[in-house]
Amino acid sequence: SNPSKFIGPGRPVERVSWCQAILFCNKLSQMEGLEPAYQYTLPMHDPNEWSKTVVWNRKANGYRLPTEAEWEYVARAAGKKAPTIFVWGNDYEVPEAAGNIADKSAKGTVKIFLGEYNDGFAGIAPSGSFDAEISGLHDQSGNVSEWTHDFYLLDPPEVTKVYFDYMGKPKGASHVIKGSNYLSASWTELRASYKDTSNDGRIDVGFRIARYIN
């Protein structure tokens, strides 16, 4: 079921936990005859503890959450000559129709909004309401933030080491959320490198899925 309060055609799901997101990935994989990407032990009484028992089978071709590295690469670098600060580029001015963020149409529903920008949506918009970004994807800037596979940790990877297909540390207490959303108005939150953390569902967090094709 969709727990969103914005249920409607094409609207992104929100209010789903990290665990619910990976359950969806496995279910969709099974429906399409793909090998599920996630392995876990049930039952667990505490979802936060349960998320620690999940193992990603990297050889599986089923659906999964993108890693933080994948998400940020697509947002900052895919299709671009050099990585950018924001999904739309390096300008500290939101271009027209850049995405569904806290703008003048949301005045009265948010404490802070960008008064010179108007995307026409006070709440969550249908997916794909704005043109595709340079990467070819929609809504990496605005609408809902998104779960990634990785655990949230403050210690960065070793700068002298080359990582291939990096998926973060194998253990942690909560998971990484990437991207701005319809409640975001600060330049910090709008940066493509910005990340948040939780395990529980939130009104401003949804997810997108990925999978290996070979």
Short mmCIF file of C-alpha atoms in Angstrom, two decimals:
data_model
loop_
_atom_site.label_atom_id
_atom_site.label_comp_id
_atom_site.label_asym_id
_atom_site.label_seq_id
_atom_site.Cartn_x
_atom_site.Cartn_y
_atom_site.Cartn_z
CA SER A 1 0.00 0.00 0.00
CA ASN A 2 1.04 3.63 -0.52
CA PRO A 3 1.17 5.54 2.79
CA SER A 4 1.52 8.90 1.02
CA LYS A 5 -0.89 11.70 1.83
CA PHE A 6 -0.39 12.91 -1.75
CA ILE A 7 -1.82 9.80 -3.43
CA GLY A 8 -2.58 10.42 -7.10
CA PRO A 9 -1.44 9.58 -10.63
CA GLY A 10 2.33 9.48 -10.91
CA ARG A 11 3.02 10.84 -7.46
CA PRO A 12 6.17 9.58 -5.70
CA VAL A 13 5.71 7.50 -2.59
CA GLU A 14 6.76 9.02 0.74
CA ARG A 15 6.44 8.15 4.45
CA VAL A 16 8.16 4.80 3.79
CA SER A 17 11.03 3.55 5.93
CA TRP A 18 14.35 2.29 4.55
CA CYS A 19 13.23 -1.26 5.34
CA GLN A 20 9.96 -0.82 3.46
CA ALA A 21 11.89 0.51 0.46
CA ILE A 22 14.10 -2.57 0.22
CA LEU A 23 11.11 -4.87 0.71
CA PHE A 24 9.57 -3.19 -2.33
CA CYS A 25 12.77 -3.77 -4.31
CA ASN A 26 12.76 -7.48 -3.48
CA LYS A 27 9.06 -7.88 -4.23
CA LEU A 28 9.41 -6.18 -7.62
CA SER A 29 12.42 -8.36 -8.41
CA GLN A 30 10.43 -11.51 -7.62
CA MET A 31 7.50 -10.34 -9.76
CA GLU A 32 9.83 -9.88 -12.74
CA GLY A 33 11.73 -13.13 -12.24
CA LEU A 34 14.95 -11.44 -11.09
CA GLU A 35 17.18 -12.51 -8.22
CA PRO A 36 16.38 -10.36 -5.14
CA ALA A 37 19.22 -8.05 -4.18
CA TYR A 38 18.58 -8.08 -0.43
CA GLN A 39 18.85 -10.90 2.09
CA TYR A 40 17.62 -10.51 5.66
CA THR A 41 16.39 -12.37 8.72
CA LEU A 42 12.84 -11.96 10.04
CA PRO A 43 11.18 -11.28 12.35
CA MET A 44 12.79 -8.35 14.11
CA HIS A 45 10.92 -6.23 16.64
CA ASP A 46 12.95 -3.06 16.10
CA PRO A 47 13.14 -1.86 12.46
CA ASN A 48 16.32 0.03 13.28
CA GLU A 49 17.96 -3.19 14.41
CA TRP A 50 16.42 -5.12 11.53
CA SER A 51 18.05 -2.80 8.98
CA LYS A 52 21.46 -3.77 10.36
CA THR A 53 20.89 -7.43 9.45
CA VAL A 54 20.28 -6.75 5.75
CA VAL A 55 22.88 -8.06 3.32
CA TRP A 56 23.12 -6.87 -0.28
CA ASN A 57 23.89 -9.69 -2.69
CA ARG A 58 26.05 -7.81 -5.18
CA LYS A 59 25.83 -10.64 -7.72
CA ALA A 60 22.05 -10.38 -7.92
CA ASN A 61 20.40 -8.68 -10.88
CA GLY A 62 17.31 -7.63 -8.93
CA TYR A 63 16.20 -4.13 -7.99
CA ARG A 64 17.89 -2.24 -5.18
CA LEU A 65 18.38 1.24 -3.81
CA PRO A 66 21.17 3.21 -5.49
CA THR A 67 24.33 3.72 -3.46
CA GLU A 68 25.17 7.20 -2.24
CA ALA A 69 28.09 7.28 -4.70
CA GLU A 70 25.83 6.34 -7.62
CA TRP A 71 23.19 8.88 -6.63
CA GLU A 72 25.68 11.73 -6.27
CA TYR A 73 27.57 10.86 -9.47
CA VAL A 74 24.38 11.08 -11.51
CA ALA A 75 23.31 14.32 -9.78
CA ARG A 76 26.66 16.08 -10.05
CA ALA A 77 28.61 14.62 -12.96
CA ALA A 78 26.62 12.48 -15.41
CA GLY A 79 26.51 14.17 -18.82
CA LYS A 80 28.61 17.12 -17.58
CA LYS A 81 32.15 18.24 -18.38
CA ALA A 82 32.92 18.63 -14.67
CA PRO A 83 31.09 17.97 -11.37
CA THR A 84 28.69 20.72 -10.32
CA ILE A 85 27.59 22.09 -6.95
CA PHE A 86 23.88 21.77 -7.66
CA VAL A 87 22.02 19.39 -9.93
CA TRP A 88 21.36 22.29 -12.34
CA GLY A 89 24.95 23.61 -12.29
CA ASN A 90 27.07 25.98 -10.21
CA ASP A 91 24.90 29.11 -10.17
CA TYR A 92 23.57 30.30 -6.81
CA GLU A 93 20.30 31.15 -8.48
CA VAL A 94 17.68 28.51 -9.12
CA PRO A 95 16.90 28.45 -12.84
CA GLU A 96 13.32 28.33 -14.06
CA ALA A 97 11.65 24.92 -13.61
CA ALA A 98 14.68 23.42 -11.85
CA GLY A 99 12.50 21.35 -9.56
CA ASN A 100 9.88 21.34 -6.83
CA ILE A 101 11.45 23.07 -3.82
CA ALA A 102 10.21 25.46 -1.12
CA ASP A 103 9.21 28.42 -3.30
CA LYS A 104 6.71 31.27 -3.24
CA SER A 105 3.86 28.85 -4.01
CA ALA A 106 4.62 27.15 -0.67
CA LYS A 107 4.35 30.40 1.30
CA GLY A 108 2.28 29.76 4.41
CA THR A 109 3.16 26.06 4.55
CA VAL A 110 6.93 26.37 5.15
CA LYS A 111 8.98 28.65 7.42
CA ILE A 112 11.61 29.46 4.79
CA PHE A 113 11.08 29.70 1.03
CA LEU A 114 12.80 31.11 -2.04
CA GLY A 115 10.75 34.21 -2.76
CA GLU A 116 12.02 34.75 -6.30
CA TYR A 117 11.29 31.20 -7.48
CA ASN A 118 7.92 29.68 -8.30
CA ASP A 119 7.57 26.05 -9.36
CA GLY A 120 3.78 26.03 -9.06
CA PHE A 121 3.54 23.31 -6.43
CA ALA A 122 3.01 23.92 -2.71
CA GLY A 123 3.32 20.21 -1.94
CA ILE A 124 4.62 17.11 -3.71
CA ALA A 125 4.29 17.19 -7.50
CA PRO A 126 3.65 14.26 -9.87
CA SER A 127 6.93 12.62 -10.88
CA GLY A 128 8.37 14.07 -14.07
CA SER A 129 6.53 17.39 -13.78
CA PHE A 130 9.78 19.12 -14.72
CA ASP A 131 12.08 18.49 -17.67
CA ALA A 132 14.69 15.77 -17.35
CA GLU A 133 18.01 16.90 -15.94
CA ILE A 134 21.29 16.71 -17.89
CA SER A 135 21.72 13.13 -16.63
CA GLY A 136 18.40 12.14 -18.19
CA LEU A 137 16.72 11.57 -14.81
CA HIS A 138 13.93 13.60 -13.24
CA ASP A 139 13.54 15.12 -9.78
CA GLN A 140 16.98 14.65 -8.24
CA SER A 141 16.54 18.27 -7.22
CA GLY A 142 13.33 18.78 -5.25
CA ASN A 143 10.03 16.93 -4.85
CA VAL A 144 11.11 14.20 -2.37
CA SER A 145 14.50 13.31 -0.98
CA GLU A 146 15.52 9.70 -1.55
CA TRP A 147 16.81 6.70 0.36
CA THR A 148 20.14 5.22 -0.67
CA HIS A 149 21.68 1.89 0.23
CA ASP A 150 24.51 3.22 2.42
CA PHE A 151 24.78 3.53 6.17
CA TYR A 152 25.29 7.11 7.36
CA LEU A 153 28.83 7.67 8.65
CA LEU A 154 30.82 10.85 9.23
CA ASP A 155 34.26 9.41 8.50
CA PRO A 156 35.12 9.84 4.79
CA PRO A 157 36.71 7.12 2.63
CA GLU A 158 40.51 7.06 2.46
CA VAL A 159 41.58 9.67 -0.10
CA THR A 160 44.60 7.64 -1.24
CA LYS A 161 42.55 4.53 -2.00
CA VAL A 162 40.65 3.88 -5.22
CA TYR A 163 37.16 2.48 -4.63
CA PHE A 164 35.25 0.52 -7.25
CA ASP A 165 31.46 0.41 -7.05
CA TYR A 166 31.66 1.84 -3.53
CA MET A 167 28.65 0.96 -1.35
CA GLY A 168 29.74 2.42 2.00
CA LYS A 169 30.66 0.71 5.23
CA PRO A 170 28.95 -2.62 6.04
CA LYS A 171 27.60 -1.50 9.43
CA GLY A 172 25.99 1.59 10.91
CA ALA A 173 23.00 2.91 12.86
CA SER A 174 21.02 4.74 10.15
CA HIS A 175 20.93 5.19 6.39
CA VAL A 176 21.78 8.00 3.98
CA ILE A 177 19.08 10.19 2.47
CA LYS A 178 20.09 12.19 -0.60
CA GLY A 179 18.65 15.16 -2.43
CA SER A 180 16.54 18.19 -1.70
CA ASN A 181 12.73 18.13 -1.54
CA TYR A 182 9.64 20.32 -1.66
CA LEU A 183 10.46 21.68 1.83
CA SER A 184 14.08 22.65 0.98
CA ALA A 185 15.07 26.29 0.68
CA SER A 186 18.66 26.66 1.96
CA TRP A 187 21.67 26.49 -0.36
CA THR A 188 23.10 23.77 1.88
CA GLU A 189 20.09 21.51 1.36
CA LEU A 190 19.99 22.24 -2.36
CA ARG A 191 23.59 21.14 -2.93
CA ALA A 192 23.89 17.79 -4.71
CA SER A 193 26.39 16.67 -2.07
CA TYR A 194 23.96 17.26 0.81
CA LYS A 195 22.87 14.22 2.79
CA ASP A 196 20.60 13.53 5.72
CA THR A 197 19.95 10.40 7.74
CA SER A 198 17.17 8.35 9.28
CA ASN A 199 15.66 4.87 9.20
CA ASP A 200 12.02 5.82 9.58
CA GLY A 201 9.57 7.14 7.02
CA ARG A 202 9.23 10.92 6.59
CA ILE A 203 6.80 13.16 4.72
CA ASP A 204 9.63 14.45 2.51
CA VAL A 205 11.48 11.20 1.72
CA GLY A 206 10.77 8.62 -0.97
CA PHE A 207 13.04 6.45 -3.09
CA ARG A 208 14.06 5.48 -6.60
CA ILE A 209 15.37 2.09 -7.64
CA ALA A 210 18.35 0.78 -9.58
CA ARG A 211 19.71 -2.56 -10.72
CA TYR A 212 22.65 -4.08 -12.54
CA ILE A 213 21.83 -5.06 -16.12
CA ASN A 214 24.76 -7.44 -16.69
#
